[in-house]
Amino acid sequence: MIHLTQSATNEVLRQQSRKNDSNLLFRLGVKSGGCCEWVYTFGWEPEATANDGVYQCGSIRIVIDSEIAPYLAGLTLDYSEDLMGGGFRFDNPNAAKTCSCGHSFVFKS
């Protein structure tokens, strides 16, 4: 379902360690907005809801609301750093178009 590069895995684990709770779940999602129709969201949750799918990606547990799972199916999440700082990069096979920032997309319908 979701793929994390080693760099993204390292960054997620680093952020999780700063939360001092190894049981937190990494939530990926989308919401309406951004430069295109949809913008990626991510954060931390103490537990999954009844509507969530929980996916094990190496040592990371990822939760995704089942209603938005089609928007993220096959997503590869990467993390890279450059002179401007670091950030997650999204490679989404379901994106018909992405904006220049890479955090917003139009869903293929």
GROMACS .gro file of C-alpha atoms in nm:
model
  109
    1MET     CA    1   0.000   0.000   0.000
    2ILE     CA    2   0.252   0.263   0.118
    3HIS     CA    3   0.628   0.254   0.069
    4LEU     CA    4   0.883   0.446   0.276
    5THR     CA    5   1.239   0.490   0.158
    6GLN     CA    6   1.512   0.432   0.411
    7SER     CA    7   1.560   0.807   0.440
    8ALA     CA    8   1.188   0.859   0.514
    9THR     CA    9   1.191   0.573   0.765
   10ASN     CA   10   1.487   0.728   0.944
   11GLU     CA   11   1.314   1.067   0.962
   12VAL     CA   12   0.984   0.923   1.085
   13LEU     CA   13   1.170   0.727   1.356
   14ARG     CA   14   1.366   1.041   1.450
   15GLN     CA   15   1.046   1.241   1.485
   16GLN     CA   16   0.881   0.960   1.681
   17SER     CA   17   1.175   0.944   1.923
   18ARG     CA   18   1.132   1.317   1.992
   19LYS     CA   19   0.774   1.242   2.101
   20ASN     CA   20   0.906   0.996   2.364
   21ASP     CA   21   0.634   0.742   2.276
   22SER     CA   22   0.729   0.446   2.059
   23ASN     CA   23   0.363   0.337   2.043
   24LEU     CA   24   0.247   0.640   1.843
   25LEU     CA   25   0.111   0.569   1.496
   26PHE     CA   26   0.220   0.771   1.193
   27ARG     CA   27  -0.095   0.903   1.022
   28LEU     CA   28  -0.089   0.985   0.652
   29GLY     CA   29  -0.379   1.158   0.487
   30VAL     CA   30  -0.501   1.415   0.239
   31LYS     CA   31  -0.735   1.708   0.273
   32SER     CA   32  -0.891   1.948   0.029
   33GLY     CA   33  -0.669   2.246  -0.044
   34GLY     CA   34  -0.318   2.340  -0.144
   35CYS     CA   35  -0.204   2.454  -0.487
   36CYS     CA   36  -0.408   2.177  -0.650
   37GLU     CA   37  -0.714   1.989  -0.526
   38TRP     CA   38  -0.556   1.788  -0.244
   39VAL     CA   39  -0.273   1.843   0.001
   40TYR     CA   40  -0.089   1.571   0.194
   41THR     CA   41  -0.113   1.561   0.572
   42PHE     CA   42   0.080   1.365   0.831
   43GLY     CA   43   0.106   1.353   1.206
   44TRP     CA   44   0.097   1.129   1.510
   45GLU     CA   45  -0.192   0.942   1.670
   46PRO     CA   46  -0.204   0.741   1.993
   47GLU     CA   47  -0.440   0.485   1.838
   48ALA     CA   48  -0.628   0.396   1.521
   49THR     CA   49  -0.999   0.458   1.478
   50ALA     CA   50  -1.254   0.204   1.358
   51ASN     CA   51  -1.238   0.356   1.008
   52ASP     CA   52  -0.858   0.330   0.978
   53GLY     CA   53  -0.640   0.081   0.801
   54VAL     CA   54  -0.313   0.011   0.983
   55TYR     CA   55  -0.016  -0.079   0.764
   56GLN     CA   56   0.322  -0.204   0.879
   57CYS     CA   57   0.604  -0.053   0.676
   58GLY     CA   58   0.924  -0.190   0.823
   59SER     CA   59   0.932  -0.067   1.182
   60ILE     CA   60   0.670   0.205   1.117
   61ARG     CA   61   0.299   0.159   1.176
   62ILE     CA   62   0.105   0.384   0.939
   63VAL     CA   63  -0.265   0.464   0.979
   64ILE     CA   64  -0.479   0.582   0.690
   65ASP     CA   65  -0.850   0.658   0.694
   66SER     CA   66  -1.015   0.399   0.467
   67GLU     CA   67  -1.210   0.671   0.284
   68ILE     CA   68  -0.894   0.840   0.157
   69ALA     CA   69  -0.686   0.522   0.109
   70PRO     CA   70  -0.748   0.524  -0.270
   71TYR     CA   71  -0.576   0.864  -0.289
   72LEU     CA   72  -0.261   0.718  -0.131
   73ALA     CA   73  -0.253   0.364  -0.275
   74GLY     CA   74   0.100   0.291  -0.397
   75LEU     CA   75   0.245   0.614  -0.253
   76THR     CA   76   0.619   0.627  -0.199
   77LEU     CA   77   0.728   0.863   0.077
   78ASP     CA   78   1.086   0.989   0.069
   79TYR     CA   79   1.276   1.240   0.280
   80SER     CA   80   1.560   1.456   0.158
   81GLU     CA   81   1.759   1.754   0.273
   82ASP     CA   82   1.899   2.038   0.068
   83LEU     CA   83   2.027   2.391   0.129
   84MET     CA   84   1.672   2.504   0.214
   85GLY     CA   85   1.625   2.233   0.478
   86GLY     CA   86   1.466   1.892   0.486
   87GLY     CA   87   1.127   1.768   0.388
   88PHE     CA   88   0.915   1.475   0.285
   89ARG     CA   89   0.869   1.408  -0.087
   90PHE     CA   90   0.561   1.230  -0.220
   91ASP     CA   91   0.561   1.008  -0.529
   92ASN     CA   92   0.196   0.926  -0.585
   93PRO     CA   93   0.089   0.708  -0.881
   94ASN     CA   94  -0.267   0.839  -0.830
   95ALA     CA   95  -0.172   1.200  -0.902
   96ALA     CA   96  -0.276   1.327  -1.243
   97LYS     CA   97  -0.088   1.651  -1.174
   98THR     CA   98   0.125   1.788  -0.890
   99CYS     CA   99   0.218   2.141  -0.800
  100SER     CA  100   0.575   2.267  -0.794
  101CYS     CA  101   0.596   2.237  -0.414
  102GLY     CA  102   0.520   1.863  -0.441
  103HIS     CA  103   0.278   1.866  -0.148
  104SER     CA  104  -0.042   1.913  -0.347
  105PHE     CA  105  -0.195   1.709  -0.628
  106VAL     CA  106  -0.494   1.643  -0.852
  107PHE     CA  107  -0.639   1.293  -0.812
  108LYS     CA  108  -0.671   1.078  -1.125
  109SER     CA  109  -1.038   1.003  -1.170
   0.00000   0.00000   0.00000
